[in-house]
Short mmCIF file of C-alpha atoms in Angstrom, two decimals:
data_model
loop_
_atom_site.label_atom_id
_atom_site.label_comp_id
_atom_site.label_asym_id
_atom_site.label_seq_id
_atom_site.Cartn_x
_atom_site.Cartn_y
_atom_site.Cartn_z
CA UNK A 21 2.13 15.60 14.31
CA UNK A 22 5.80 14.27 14.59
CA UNK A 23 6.94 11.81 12.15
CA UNK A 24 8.35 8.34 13.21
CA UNK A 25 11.47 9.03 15.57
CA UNK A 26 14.33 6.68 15.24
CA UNK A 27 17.02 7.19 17.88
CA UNK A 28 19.81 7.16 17.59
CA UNK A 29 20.71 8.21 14.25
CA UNK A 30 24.47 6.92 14.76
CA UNK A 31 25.76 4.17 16.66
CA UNK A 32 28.83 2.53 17.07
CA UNK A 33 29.42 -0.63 18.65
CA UNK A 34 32.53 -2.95 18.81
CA UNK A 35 31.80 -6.51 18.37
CA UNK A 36 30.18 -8.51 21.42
CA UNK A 37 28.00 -5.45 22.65
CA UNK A 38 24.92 -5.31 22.46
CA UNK A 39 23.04 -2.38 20.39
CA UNK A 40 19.55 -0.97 20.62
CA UNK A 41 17.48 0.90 18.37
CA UNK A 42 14.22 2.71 19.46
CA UNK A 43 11.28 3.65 17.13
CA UNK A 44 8.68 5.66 18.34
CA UNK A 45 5.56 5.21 15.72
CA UNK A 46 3.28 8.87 14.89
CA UNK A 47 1.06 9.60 16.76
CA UNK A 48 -2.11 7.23 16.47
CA UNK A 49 -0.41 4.27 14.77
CA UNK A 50 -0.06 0.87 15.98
CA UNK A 51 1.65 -1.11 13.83
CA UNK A 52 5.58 -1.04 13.36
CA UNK A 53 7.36 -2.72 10.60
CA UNK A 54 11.67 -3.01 10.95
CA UNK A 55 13.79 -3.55 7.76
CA UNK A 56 17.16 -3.40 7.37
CA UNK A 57 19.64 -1.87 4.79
CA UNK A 58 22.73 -3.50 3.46
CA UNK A 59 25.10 -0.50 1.45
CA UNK A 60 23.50 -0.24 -2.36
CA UNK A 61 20.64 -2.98 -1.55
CA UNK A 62 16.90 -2.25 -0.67
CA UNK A 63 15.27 -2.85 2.18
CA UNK A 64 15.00 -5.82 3.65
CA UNK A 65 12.03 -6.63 5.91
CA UNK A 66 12.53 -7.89 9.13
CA UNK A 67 9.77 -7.83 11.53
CA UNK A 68 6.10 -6.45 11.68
CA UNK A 69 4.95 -5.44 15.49
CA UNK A 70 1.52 -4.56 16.61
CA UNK A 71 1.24 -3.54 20.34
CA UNK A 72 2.60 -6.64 22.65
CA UNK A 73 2.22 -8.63 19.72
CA UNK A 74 4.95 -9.81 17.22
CA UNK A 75 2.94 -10.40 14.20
CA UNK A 76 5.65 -11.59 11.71
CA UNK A 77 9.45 -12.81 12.28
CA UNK A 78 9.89 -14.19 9.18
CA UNK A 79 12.36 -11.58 8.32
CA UNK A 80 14.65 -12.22 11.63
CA UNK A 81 17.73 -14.05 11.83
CA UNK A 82 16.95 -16.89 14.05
CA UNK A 83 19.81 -15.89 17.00
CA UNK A 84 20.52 -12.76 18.81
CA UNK A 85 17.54 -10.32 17.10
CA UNK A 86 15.09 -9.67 18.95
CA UNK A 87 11.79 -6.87 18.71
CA UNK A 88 9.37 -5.50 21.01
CA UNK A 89 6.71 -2.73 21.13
CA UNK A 90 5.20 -2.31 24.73
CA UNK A 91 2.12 -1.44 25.84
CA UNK A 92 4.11 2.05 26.83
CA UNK A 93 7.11 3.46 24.93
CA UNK A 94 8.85 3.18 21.53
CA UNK A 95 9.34 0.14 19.76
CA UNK A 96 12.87 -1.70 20.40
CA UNK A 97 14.97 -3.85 17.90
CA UNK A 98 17.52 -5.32 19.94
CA UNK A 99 20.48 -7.45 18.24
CA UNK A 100 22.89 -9.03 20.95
CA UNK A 101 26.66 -10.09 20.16
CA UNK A 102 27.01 -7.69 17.38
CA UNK A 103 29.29 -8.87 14.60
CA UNK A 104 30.61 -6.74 11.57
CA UNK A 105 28.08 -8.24 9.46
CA UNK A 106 25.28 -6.58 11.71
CA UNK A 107 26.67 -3.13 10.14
CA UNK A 108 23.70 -1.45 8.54
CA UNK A 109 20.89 1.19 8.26
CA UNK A 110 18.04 -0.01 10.04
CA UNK A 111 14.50 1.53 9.45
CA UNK A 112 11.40 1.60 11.31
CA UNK A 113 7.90 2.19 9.79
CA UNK A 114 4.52 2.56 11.63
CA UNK A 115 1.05 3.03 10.07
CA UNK A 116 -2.76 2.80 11.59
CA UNK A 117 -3.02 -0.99 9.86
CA UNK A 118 -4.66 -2.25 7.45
CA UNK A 119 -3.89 -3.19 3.67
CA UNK A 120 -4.78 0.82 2.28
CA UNK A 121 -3.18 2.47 5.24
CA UNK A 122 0.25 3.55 4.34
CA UNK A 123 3.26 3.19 6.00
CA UNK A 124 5.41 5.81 6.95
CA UNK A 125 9.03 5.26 7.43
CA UNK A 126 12.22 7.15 10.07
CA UNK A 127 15.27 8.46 9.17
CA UNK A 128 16.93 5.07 9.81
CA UNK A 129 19.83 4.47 12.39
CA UNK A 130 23.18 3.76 10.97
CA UNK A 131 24.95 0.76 13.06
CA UNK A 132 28.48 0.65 12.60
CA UNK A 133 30.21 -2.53 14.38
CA UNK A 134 33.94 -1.82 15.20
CA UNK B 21 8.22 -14.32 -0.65
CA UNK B 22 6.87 -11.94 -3.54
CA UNK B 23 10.49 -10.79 -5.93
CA UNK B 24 11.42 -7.23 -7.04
CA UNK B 25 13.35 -6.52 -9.64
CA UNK B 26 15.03 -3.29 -10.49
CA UNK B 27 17.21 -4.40 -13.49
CA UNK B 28 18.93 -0.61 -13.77
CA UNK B 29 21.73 0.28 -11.12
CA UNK B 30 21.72 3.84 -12.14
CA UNK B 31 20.15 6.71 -14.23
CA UNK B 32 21.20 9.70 -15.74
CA UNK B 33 19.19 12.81 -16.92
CA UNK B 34 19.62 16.58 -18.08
CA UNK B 35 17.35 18.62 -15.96
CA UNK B 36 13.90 19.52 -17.50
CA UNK B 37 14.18 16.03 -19.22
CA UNK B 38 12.25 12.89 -18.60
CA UNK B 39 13.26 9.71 -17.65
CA UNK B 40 11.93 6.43 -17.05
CA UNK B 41 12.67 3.38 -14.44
CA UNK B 42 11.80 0.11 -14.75
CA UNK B 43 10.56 -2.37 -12.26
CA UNK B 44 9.44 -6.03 -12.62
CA UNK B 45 7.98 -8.27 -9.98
CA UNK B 46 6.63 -11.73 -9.72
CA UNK B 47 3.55 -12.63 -8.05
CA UNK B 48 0.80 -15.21 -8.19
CA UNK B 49 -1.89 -12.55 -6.45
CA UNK B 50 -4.48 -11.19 -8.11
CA UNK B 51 -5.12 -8.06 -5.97
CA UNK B 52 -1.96 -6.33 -4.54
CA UNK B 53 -0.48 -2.90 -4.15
CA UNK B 54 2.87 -1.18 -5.69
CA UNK B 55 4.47 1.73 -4.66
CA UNK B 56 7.62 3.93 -5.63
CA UNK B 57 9.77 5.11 -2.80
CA UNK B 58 12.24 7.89 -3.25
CA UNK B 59 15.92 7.50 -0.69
CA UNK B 60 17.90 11.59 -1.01
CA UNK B 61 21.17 11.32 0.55
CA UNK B 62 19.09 12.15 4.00
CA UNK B 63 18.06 8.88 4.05
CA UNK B 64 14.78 9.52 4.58
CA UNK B 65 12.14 6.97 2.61
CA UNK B 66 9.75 8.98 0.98
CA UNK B 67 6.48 7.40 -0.71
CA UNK B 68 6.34 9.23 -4.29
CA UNK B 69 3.30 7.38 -5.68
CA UNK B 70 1.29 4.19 -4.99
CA UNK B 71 -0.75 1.90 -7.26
CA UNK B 72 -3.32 -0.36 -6.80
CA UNK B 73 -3.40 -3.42 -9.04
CA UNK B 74 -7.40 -3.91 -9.32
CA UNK B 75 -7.26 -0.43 -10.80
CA UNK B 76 -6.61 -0.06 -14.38
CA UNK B 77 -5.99 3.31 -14.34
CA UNK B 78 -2.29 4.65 -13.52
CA UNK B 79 -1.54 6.75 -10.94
CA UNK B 80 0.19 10.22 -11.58
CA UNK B 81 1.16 12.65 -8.57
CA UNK B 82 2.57 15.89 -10.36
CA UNK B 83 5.49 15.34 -12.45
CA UNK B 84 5.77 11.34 -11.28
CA UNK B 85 3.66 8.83 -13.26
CA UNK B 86 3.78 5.01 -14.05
CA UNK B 87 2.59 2.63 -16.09
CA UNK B 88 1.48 -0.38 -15.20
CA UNK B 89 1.51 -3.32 -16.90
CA UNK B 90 -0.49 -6.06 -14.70
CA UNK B 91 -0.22 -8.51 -17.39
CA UNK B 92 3.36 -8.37 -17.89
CA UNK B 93 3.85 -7.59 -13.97
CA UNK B 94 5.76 -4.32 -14.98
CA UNK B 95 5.55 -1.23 -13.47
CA UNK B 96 7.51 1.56 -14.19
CA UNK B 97 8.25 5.42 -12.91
CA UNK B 98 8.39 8.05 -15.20
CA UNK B 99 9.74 11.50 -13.63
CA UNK B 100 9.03 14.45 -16.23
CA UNK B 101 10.78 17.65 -15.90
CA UNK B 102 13.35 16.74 -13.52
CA UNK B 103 14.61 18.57 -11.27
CA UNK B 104 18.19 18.42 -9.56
CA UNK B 105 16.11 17.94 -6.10
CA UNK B 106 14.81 14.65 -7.52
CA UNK B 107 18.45 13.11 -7.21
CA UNK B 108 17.75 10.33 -4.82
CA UNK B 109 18.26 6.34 -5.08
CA UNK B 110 14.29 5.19 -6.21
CA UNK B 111 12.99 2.61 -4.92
CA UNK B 112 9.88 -0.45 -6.14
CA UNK B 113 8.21 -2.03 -3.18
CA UNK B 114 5.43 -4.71 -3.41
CA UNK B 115 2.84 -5.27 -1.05
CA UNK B 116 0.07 -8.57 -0.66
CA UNK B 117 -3.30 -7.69 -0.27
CA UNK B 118 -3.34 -10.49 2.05
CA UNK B 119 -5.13 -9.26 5.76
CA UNK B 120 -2.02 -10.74 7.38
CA UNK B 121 0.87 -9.87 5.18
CA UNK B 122 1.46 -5.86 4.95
CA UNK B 123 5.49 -6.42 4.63
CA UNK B 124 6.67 -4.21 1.73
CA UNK B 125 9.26 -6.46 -0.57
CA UNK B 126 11.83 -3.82 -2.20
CA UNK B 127 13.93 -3.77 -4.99
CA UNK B 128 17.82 -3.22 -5.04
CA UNK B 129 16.86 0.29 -6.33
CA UNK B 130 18.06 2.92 -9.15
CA UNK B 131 20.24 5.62 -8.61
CA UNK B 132 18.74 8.45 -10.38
CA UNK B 133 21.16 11.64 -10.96
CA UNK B 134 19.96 14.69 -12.13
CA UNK B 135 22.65 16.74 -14.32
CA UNK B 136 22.32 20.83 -14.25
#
């Protein structure tokens, strides 16, 4: 049973592009969880997915982040105009749901804005 | 939004020694559920041990234990014999109880540095 793939591991963007960052939950789990992670600071939460259904934004900035996780295929955090600030780890965690299932996390993908 | 606090940047311990990170959070739950996460230079966030806060007893997994303090909201991570694979940043995560809240809230995180 695969873990949670994150691709890519690396990317580089200059500023203006647009970047996106897949997450493919294990196998059997349908809720995904994004966080973000600024150099020496935790993780910050961002957004928590269930299939076709975004369950909690609360942790999005209000313009040019956006999440998805289809009916079909791996989940997508998509951030639009990248600025420098944007540069960050960003991890993805699924689990089956519910409060005593735990959540298991990718190897994060680095985004580097240029 | 529930606050974690991780009041030590970084640690430093002689292999086969024991040491001890703190973590303090604030809360006005009664039932809710802690965990310790463990970041190696690979990244990769691995769950080291998880507590629940309607049990009194604490949880232990090997050589990791903690002790938790509901009154005081503490709850801390002791690594015994350590070994120079547990260098790693560690990290304290809350997590509600409430059905529609399962966002984990993290600390800043300790460095922890294991010396041969």
């Amino acid at each position: 049973n695969a873990g949670v793939m994150q691709n890519p591991r690396h990317l580089v963007r200059r500023r203006g592009q647009e970047a996106r960052l897949r997450c493919s939950p294990m196998k059997g789990h349908s809720h995904v969880y994004w966080y973000r992670q600024l150099p020496e600071e935790g993780l910050k939460f961002m957004v928590y997915l269930q299939k076709e259904n975004i369950i909690d934004e609360s942790g999005m900035p209000k313009e040019r982040f956006s999440a998805e996780f289809p009916k079909e295929g791996p989940s997508i955090l998509r951030i639009q105009q990248v600025v420098r600030g944007d540069s960050a780890a960003y991890f993805c965690a699924s689990s089956e749901g519910g409060m005593n299932t735990e959540a298991f996390f990718g190897q994060g993908t680095r985004l580097t804005v240029v | 939004a529930q606050t974690v606090t991780q009041s030590q940047p970084e640690m430093s311990v002689q292999e086969a020694e024991t040491v001890t990170l703190s973590c303090t959070y604030d809360t006005s739950e009664n039932n809710y559920y802690l965990f310790w996460y463990k970041q190696p230079p690979s990244r990769q966030m691995i769950l080291v041990i998880r507590q629940e806060a309607y049990k009194q007893q604490n949880a232990t997994e090997n050589r990791f234990s903690v002790n938790f303090q509901k009154a005081a909201k503490s709850f801390s991570l002791k690594i015994s014999d350590s070994q120079l694979g547990d260098t790693a940043m560690y990290f304290c995560a809350f997590m509600s109880s409430r059905w529609d809240d399962y966002k984990l809230s993290f600390g800043a995180g300790t460095t922890v540095t294991v010396r041969a």
